[in-house]
């Protein structure tokens, strides 16, 4: 069974890899583009905040409760009936195993009940695909994917085809570093948006924090890799010393200096990778792509090298169902073979597998 690909084809996407239950609905338009009809999100983030990180069991239970109402809301917002849906896409991995299972089970049930094809897609590729909803068809691009679980540089010649990883974090993900440093500074979870906000009234040159894997020696072996755990430790040590001395911690300045160190390395390596691969479009995706400083610095540095930057609006950067529907619609439009109904959830699905069976 393959999906209908004529204009008007409607794809419903389900995302449950972490703490957001996302259901998106898109429609293929008659110019080969995709139109976003609905993007419903139910987040369990507040239930995790007091633990300082996502608790997998709590996330799974929240997905179970939120799933069916979110699907109903998405269909109502999109103004489509269940029988109008032509294909169901779902995040098959990577992510939290129990959380993924809820979405995959729901997607199978809807696909079977509605008798439409099922596409199990890669969460990271979906973070790239979401850009098409805002900026149109994607040319071959270099993708900087920065989220709570991943920080990668990917060569993406074609959204529906294999991607080549050029580099990745060797320890913490960029979003993880934001979350851990926020905790050190007494800011709420998830820390990224709070650091972003605090940094606006701080000085980015207050402290010169280390830039991981940028020394000449590191660049030989880890040219396009990242490391943020040394930076996080440097922030922790500085804050501890300050507290011991009895002086107040200038939260805004530390946040701005930390954020600058992360954004400096991410943008420097991303622009360098695009330039060295001869790729003219640089896409930023994932939750950390919502960061205001990252967006500005990336634009500045890319422009100097003649590279165009594509970045979705912040609400599409963090996890959502629209991104899954966007990648699913790409699979339908290309006539890709759907996943089987016994599709497993794969918590460590490699970034090279855009589609899962
Ligand atoms: O993509 P995402 O929603 O979930 C994962 O797939 O991990 O990313 C979540 C991460 C969190 O670590 C969060 O702190 C970070 O994205 N984040 C930000 C911002 N908004 C979200 N980091 C920096 N600045 C932001 N404005
Ligand atoms: Zn994500």
XYZ file of C-alpha atoms and ligand atoms in Angstrom:
384
model
C 0.000 0.000 0.000
C 1.462 3.385 -0.930
C 0.122 6.866 -0.241
C -1.822 8.971 -2.691
C 0.471 11.695 -3.965
C -1.906 14.011 -5.768
C -2.156 17.578 -4.443
C -4.384 17.741 -1.411
C -2.814 14.658 0.152
C -3.070 14.990 3.924
C -0.465 13.571 6.302
C -0.846 13.379 10.078
C 2.412 13.277 12.085
C 2.884 12.042 15.655
C 5.864 12.937 17.869
C 6.477 11.419 21.317
C 10.256 10.941 21.533
C 10.722 13.016 24.684
C 8.336 15.156 26.738
C 6.177 16.766 24.050
C 3.134 14.968 22.651
C 2.976 16.551 19.197
C 0.399 15.995 16.484
C 0.779 17.877 13.196
C -1.320 17.881 10.043
C 0.046 18.985 6.655
C -1.335 19.072 3.125
C 0.681 18.713 -0.075
C -0.171 21.687 -2.289
C -0.366 21.709 -6.078
C 3.040 23.442 -6.470
C 4.918 20.593 -4.811
C 5.025 22.375 -1.451
C 3.553 21.501 1.923
C 1.086 23.533 3.902
C 0.880 23.335 7.684
C -2.733 22.885 8.806
C -2.315 22.067 12.501
C 0.441 21.717 15.084
C -0.943 20.611 18.457
C 1.409 20.155 21.384
C 0.787 18.874 24.902
C 3.922 19.153 27.014
C 4.677 17.301 30.239
C 7.644 19.591 30.939
C 6.129 20.964 34.137
C 5.897 17.468 35.614
C 9.662 17.039 35.090
C 10.811 20.485 36.195
C 11.255 19.599 39.872
C 13.535 16.684 38.912
C 15.747 18.927 36.746
C 15.392 16.597 33.741
C 12.898 14.448 31.872
C 11.745 11.380 33.853
C 11.029 8.686 31.218
C 8.168 6.945 33.067
C 6.415 10.245 33.734
C 6.815 11.239 30.077
C 5.359 7.916 28.831
C 2.306 8.207 31.069
C 1.735 11.811 30.003
C 1.904 10.786 26.324
C -0.733 8.110 26.952
C -3.080 10.658 28.471
C -2.442 13.383 25.897
C -2.347 11.361 22.681
C -5.984 10.877 21.646
C -7.135 14.380 22.669
C -4.168 15.863 20.772
C -5.137 13.950 17.612
C -8.736 15.163 17.949
C -7.593 18.756 18.447
C -5.216 18.578 15.476
C -7.921 17.254 13.150
C -10.379 19.906 14.362
C -7.838 22.734 13.943
C -6.913 21.465 10.479
C -10.594 21.260 9.585
C -10.215 17.717 8.248
C -12.057 14.529 9.125
C -10.278 11.323 10.084
C -11.295 9.776 6.769
C -9.518 12.629 4.894
C -6.095 11.583 6.243
C -4.027 9.842 3.534
C -0.990 8.748 5.581
C 0.240 8.647 9.174
C 3.862 9.436 10.064
C 5.433 8.854 13.465
C 8.800 9.338 15.136
C 10.235 5.802 15.311
C 13.472 6.986 17.010
C 15.813 8.083 18.403
C 14.390 9.031 21.782
C 13.147 7.599 25.083
C 12.054 3.990 24.480
C 8.822 4.091 26.481
C 7.835 7.495 25.139
C 8.458 6.433 21.530
C 6.383 3.284 22.058
C 3.280 5.298 22.901
C 3.490 7.293 19.670
C 4.371 4.293 17.520
C 1.516 2.215 18.963
C -0.944 5.066 18.443
C 0.242 5.677 14.871
C -0.139 1.980 14.029
C -3.651 1.961 15.456
C -4.680 5.049 13.456
C -3.045 3.777 10.247
C -4.770 0.399 10.596
C -8.149 1.877 11.543
C -8.093 4.436 8.719
C -6.510 1.955 6.271
C -3.712 4.336 5.247
C 0.080 3.852 5.003
C 2.328 4.285 8.030
C 5.760 5.979 7.863
C 8.116 5.540 10.824
C 10.576 8.418 10.511
C 13.786 9.599 12.119
C 13.357 12.366 14.692
C 16.557 14.137 13.624
C 15.651 14.098 9.940
C 12.258 15.502 10.964
C 14.021 18.433 12.688
C 15.551 19.148 9.256
C 12.337 18.552 7.268
C 10.300 21.009 9.347
C 12.110 23.850 7.613
C 10.202 23.089 4.399
C 6.971 24.193 6.107
C 8.355 27.692 6.474
C 10.987 28.114 3.785
C 9.826 25.834 0.960
C 11.603 22.928 -0.773
C 15.013 22.182 0.681
C 18.122 22.395 -1.527
C 21.145 20.198 -0.680
C 22.248 21.572 2.676
C 24.549 21.281 5.620
C 22.443 20.796 8.754
C 23.490 21.832 12.236
C 21.183 19.833 14.494
C 21.285 20.953 18.078
C 18.827 19.606 20.633
C 18.633 18.235 24.141
C 19.942 14.861 23.010
C 21.990 15.588 19.898
C 24.512 17.971 18.394
C 25.482 16.987 14.875
C 26.691 18.369 11.602
C 25.080 16.506 8.721
C 25.546 16.620 4.995
C 21.965 16.383 3.653
C 22.006 16.164 -0.157
C 18.331 15.175 -0.223
C 15.722 15.092 2.540
C 14.408 11.672 1.604
C 17.818 10.085 1.061
C 20.777 9.068 3.204
C 22.577 11.767 5.186
C 26.294 11.785 5.972
C 27.335 12.731 9.505
C 30.380 15.043 9.422
C 30.670 15.535 13.158
C 28.872 15.201 16.475
C 29.300 15.882 20.152
C 31.732 13.591 21.919
C 30.068 14.155 25.307
C 27.107 16.411 26.222
C 24.633 17.677 23.634
C 24.367 21.469 23.307
C 20.858 21.532 24.817
C 22.026 19.324 27.673
C 24.792 21.857 28.396
C 22.197 24.677 28.451
C 20.019 22.649 30.829
C 22.911 21.736 33.169
C 24.327 25.255 33.290
C 20.849 26.659 33.956
C 20.615 24.329 36.922
C 23.998 25.529 38.212
C 22.722 29.106 37.918
C 19.450 28.278 39.701
C 17.332 28.762 36.559
C 14.330 26.476 35.836
C 14.252 23.418 33.546
C 14.495 23.305 30.565
C 17.269 25.829 30.825
C 17.809 26.928 27.219
C 15.069 29.576 27.007
C 15.947 30.899 30.495
C 19.639 31.259 29.655
C 18.687 32.909 26.367
C 16.543 35.445 28.262
C 19.062 36.075 31.079
C 21.881 36.504 28.555
C 20.110 39.459 26.946
C 20.930 41.604 29.978
C 24.397 40.138 30.558
C 27.845 40.626 29.038
C 29.092 37.907 26.708
C 32.714 38.946 27.353
C 32.403 38.952 31.160
C 34.144 35.555 31.284
C 36.194 33.830 28.628
C 34.921 30.260 28.923
C 36.699 27.416 27.066
C 35.725 26.588 23.480
C 35.806 22.763 23.290
C 37.711 20.985 20.505
C 39.020 24.148 18.876
C 42.758 23.869 19.620
C 44.971 23.123 16.640
C 45.594 19.594 17.938
C 41.903 18.878 18.554
C 40.995 20.183 15.125
C 43.202 17.514 13.515
C 41.098 14.679 14.977
C 37.812 16.425 15.735
C 37.472 19.101 13.083
C 33.668 19.036 13.053
C 33.006 17.435 16.445
C 31.818 19.235 19.559
C 32.475 18.937 23.291
C 30.530 20.828 25.941
C 31.262 18.976 29.171
C 34.507 20.924 29.834
C 32.593 24.166 29.388
C 29.879 23.055 31.810
C 32.548 22.104 34.383
C 34.280 25.464 33.908
C 31.000 27.273 34.648
C 30.384 25.075 37.717
C 33.908 25.711 39.089
C 33.616 29.464 38.565
C 30.219 29.627 40.261
C 31.423 27.474 43.190
C 34.483 29.694 43.720
C 32.324 32.796 43.606
C 29.884 31.361 46.152
C 32.762 30.352 48.451
C 34.083 33.894 48.344
C 30.665 35.133 49.469
C 30.184 37.335 46.411
C 26.887 37.251 44.461
C 26.857 35.273 41.210
C 26.171 37.592 38.252
C 23.711 35.177 36.634
C 23.084 37.280 33.518
C 26.792 37.725 32.775
C 27.613 34.041 33.334
C 24.642 33.035 31.157
C 25.741 35.401 28.364
C 29.389 34.268 28.520
C 28.391 30.592 28.529
C 25.924 31.080 25.666
C 28.578 32.908 23.656
C 31.031 30.017 24.100
C 28.446 27.482 22.841
C 27.261 29.618 19.922
C 30.808 30.554 18.940
C 31.864 26.917 18.531
C 28.619 25.753 16.905
C 28.576 28.508 14.290
C 32.309 28.465 13.619
C 32.322 24.721 12.900
C 29.019 24.732 10.995
C 30.074 27.527 8.649
C 33.507 25.962 8.192
C 31.930 22.576 7.373
C 29.567 24.114 4.795
C 32.398 26.083 3.195
C 34.780 23.133 3.081
C 32.106 20.851 1.567
C 31.095 23.514 -0.952
C 27.512 23.584 0.392
C 25.753 26.935 -0.005
C 22.806 26.417 2.340
C 23.187 25.956 6.074
C 20.143 24.820 8.021
C 19.886 25.015 11.802
C 17.375 22.775 13.540
C 16.507 21.271 16.930
C 15.516 22.992 20.161
C 18.757 24.961 20.558
C 18.163 26.508 17.111
C 15.522 28.578 18.922
C 18.415 30.404 20.643
C 18.436 34.072 19.656
C 22.221 34.499 19.797
C 22.850 31.326 17.779
C 20.550 32.569 15.012
C 22.183 36.009 14.786
C 25.787 34.785 14.981
C 25.139 32.070 12.403
C 23.657 34.592 9.955
C 26.632 36.942 10.422
C 29.308 34.329 9.965
C 27.589 32.514 7.109
C 26.976 35.773 5.208
C 30.695 36.536 5.326
C 31.363 33.228 3.516
C 28.518 33.610 1.012
C 26.436 30.902 2.708
C 22.657 31.209 3.132
C 21.084 30.281 6.471
C 17.713 28.562 6.811
C 16.182 28.372 10.236
C 12.553 27.703 11.145
C 10.709 29.947 13.619
C 11.485 29.008 17.250
C 8.173 27.147 17.729
C 9.074 24.750 14.930
C 12.645 24.205 16.246
C 11.602 22.527 19.496
C 9.901 19.108 19.286
C 6.518 19.097 17.548
C 4.246 16.938 15.404
C 4.424 19.208 12.352
C 8.031 18.204 11.744
C 7.058 14.536 11.614
C 4.142 15.277 9.279
C 6.515 17.330 7.092
C 8.993 14.462 6.716
C 6.136 11.976 6.259
C 4.697 14.093 3.445
C 8.101 14.103 1.760
C 8.100 10.287 1.896
C 4.591 10.167 0.423
C 5.454 12.669 -2.314
C 8.527 10.614 -3.297
C 6.524 7.392 -3.382
C 8.691 5.800 -0.670
C 7.710 2.379 0.594
C 5.761 2.710 3.869
C 6.846 1.050 7.100
C 5.382 -2.282 8.163
C 2.674 -2.386 10.799
C 5.085 -4.246 13.101
C 7.475 -1.282 12.961
C 9.528 -1.209 16.187
C 10.319 1.919 18.202
C 14.120 2.235 18.077
C 15.516 4.429 20.838
C 18.932 4.550 19.149
C 17.844 4.780 15.498
C 20.958 6.061 13.667
C 20.755 9.454 12.003
C 21.523 7.785 8.680
C 18.136 5.961 8.698
C 15.606 8.556 7.574
C 12.842 5.990 7.367
C 12.401 2.986 9.649
C 10.814 -0.342 8.869
O 14.614 19.512 20.022
P 14.164 19.579 21.439
O 12.831 20.244 21.731
O 14.118 18.160 22.095
C 15.079 17.182 21.821
O 14.955 16.515 20.756
O 16.018 17.089 22.649
O 15.317 20.336 22.238
C 15.203 20.606 23.612
C 16.443 21.373 24.036
C 16.509 21.610 25.541
O 17.786 21.227 25.997
C 16.282 23.108 25.674
O 16.935 23.689 26.807
C 16.866 23.616 24.383
O 16.461 22.671 23.413
N 16.364 24.949 24.025
C 17.147 26.044 23.927
C 16.286 27.134 23.641
N 15.006 26.655 23.540
C 15.077 25.298 23.769
N 18.467 26.188 24.094
C 18.976 27.423 23.962
N 18.229 28.520 23.709
C 16.888 28.429 23.522
N 16.161 29.511 23.260
Zn 14.107 16.994 19.063
